Amino acid sequence: MLEAVIFDVDGTLAETEHDGHRVAFNRAFAAMGLPYRWDGKTYHRLLSVAGGRERLLFFLARNADDLSEQQREELARELHRLKTLYFREIIALGGLTPRPGVLRLLDELHKAGIRLAIATTGSRDWVEPLLLTLLGKSRSDFFEIILTGEDVHAKKPSPEVYHQALEKLSLPPSQVMAIEDSRNGLLAAHAAGIACVIVRNRYSEPAEHLRAELVVDSLGEESTPAVVLSNPHAVEFSGVVSHKTLLALQRALHPA
Ligand code: XBP
Ligand code: MG
């Protein structure tokens, strides 16, 4: 029985990375007079590190080796503080919009009484304003639980955020499904025993590298059907990832 669906944020609810987070990081570098600028190719590579502050540390360790470890820690903290401010400004501009099918699926699941949660490695300072901007107050209130990077010691691909979600939902993994966009997110959900639907985007790994229960290029809308990229359980698909799709997947994974 499907009781709850846990949504990732970045790359899943909205395409926030290339024109959002990446731009905010570059504004932070410029504000501190640093010569670094992350183009799409560089940022794509750095996205293998979950967590903006961790991503900065990873980059500085390879590009600012004249600094001591403590100086790099302090610089990463300040850069990430600025970056979060800039990302909040980007959110306020209103240019970030929900990916196709997100609002439709949230409404369907809520109407069907499926419990909803958020599990992201992103920072709470922007997650809440982003949800309000993307979804509006009423849909943001659909989420019973919102877990962010501050709630865990280890970020994805650690399963910690999903373990916490299961605990707060008081549900076994077999009654829950995750919607993600990245390999880190897939690994985290699977390590928690949770089946995972991947909604690929420009920064996602190739579908053949993602051993998810279903891989699509979007959640789909009637007007813009999704393309199935991997469907190992041969779940019936009608162009959109719907409550019915998730129920069929759940039945295929956990036959009565
Ligand atoms: C994606 C991430 C985050 C964002 C940047 O999170 O890894 O780090 O890239 O946000 P998810 P912060 O896909 O799990 O939502 O700078 O706040 O970490
Ligand atoms: Mg993501």
PDB file of N, CA, C and O and ligand atoms in Angstrom, residues 8-12 156 180-182, ligand 2:
ATOM      1  N   ASP A   8      12.191  15.184  -3.425  1.00  0.00           N
ATOM      2  CA  ASP A   8      13.422  15.978  -3.420  1.00  0.00           C
ATOM      3  C   ASP A   8      13.027  17.374  -3.921  1.00  0.00           C
ATOM      4  O   ASP A   8      11.935  17.563  -4.454  1.00  0.00           O
ATOM      5  N   VAL A   9      13.928  18.332  -3.750  1.00  0.00           N
ATOM      6  CA  VAL A   9      13.633  19.712  -4.194  1.00  0.00           C
ATOM      7  C   VAL A   9      14.413  20.077  -5.457  1.00  0.00           C
ATOM      8  O   VAL A   9      13.842  20.134  -6.547  1.00  0.00           O
ATOM      9  N   ASP A  10      15.708  20.289  -5.300  1.00  0.00           N
ATOM     10  CA  ASP A  10      16.501  20.796  -6.435  1.00  0.00           C
ATOM     11  C   ASP A  10      16.550  19.820  -7.592  1.00  0.00           C
ATOM     12  O   ASP A  10      16.940  18.682  -7.426  1.00  0.00           O
ATOM     13  N   GLY A  11      16.130  20.312  -8.739  1.00  0.00           N
ATOM     14  CA  GLY A  11      16.154  19.489  -9.935  1.00  0.00           C
ATOM     15  C   GLY A  11      14.901  18.662 -10.091  1.00  0.00           C
ATOM     16  O   GLY A  11      14.617  18.135 -11.165  1.00  0.00           O
ATOM     17  N   THR A  12      14.138  18.509  -9.004  1.00  0.00           N
ATOM     18  CA  THR A  12      12.922  17.666  -9.052  1.00  0.00           C
ATOM     19  C   THR A  12      11.665  18.533  -9.091  1.00  0.00           C
ATOM     20  O   THR A  12      10.871  18.452 -10.018  1.00  0.00           O
ATOM     21  N   LYS A 156      22.898  13.562   1.360  1.00  0.00           N
ATOM     22  CA  LYS A 156      22.808  12.545   0.308  1.00  0.00           C
ATOM     23  C   LYS A 156      24.183  12.407  -0.350  1.00  0.00           C
ATOM     24  O   LYS A 156      24.899  13.407  -0.487  1.00  0.00           O
ATOM     25  N   GLU A 180      13.064  11.757  -7.173  1.00  0.00           N
ATOM     26  CA  GLU A 180      14.383  12.401  -7.141  1.00  0.00           C
ATOM     27  C   GLU A 180      14.848  12.779  -8.548  1.00  0.00           C
ATOM     28  O   GLU A 180      14.193  12.439  -9.540  1.00  0.00           O
ATOM     29  N   ASP A 181      16.009  13.464  -8.624  1.00  0.00           N
ATOM     30  CA  ASP A 181      16.555  13.805  -9.964  1.00  0.00           C
ATOM     31  C   ASP A 181      17.996  13.359 -10.137  1.00  0.00           C
ATOM     32  O   ASP A 181      18.552  13.442 -11.224  1.00  0.00           O
ATOM     33  N   SER A 182      18.650  12.953  -9.032  1.00  0.00           N
ATOM     34  CA  SER A 182      20.108  12.733  -9.141  1.00  0.00           C
ATOM     35  C   SER A 182      20.511  11.370  -8.616  1.00  0.00           C
ATOM     36  O   SER A 182      19.760  10.726  -7.856  1.00  0.00           O
TER      37      SER A 182
HETATM   38 MG    MG B   2      17.887  17.021  -6.393  1.00  0.00          MG
END
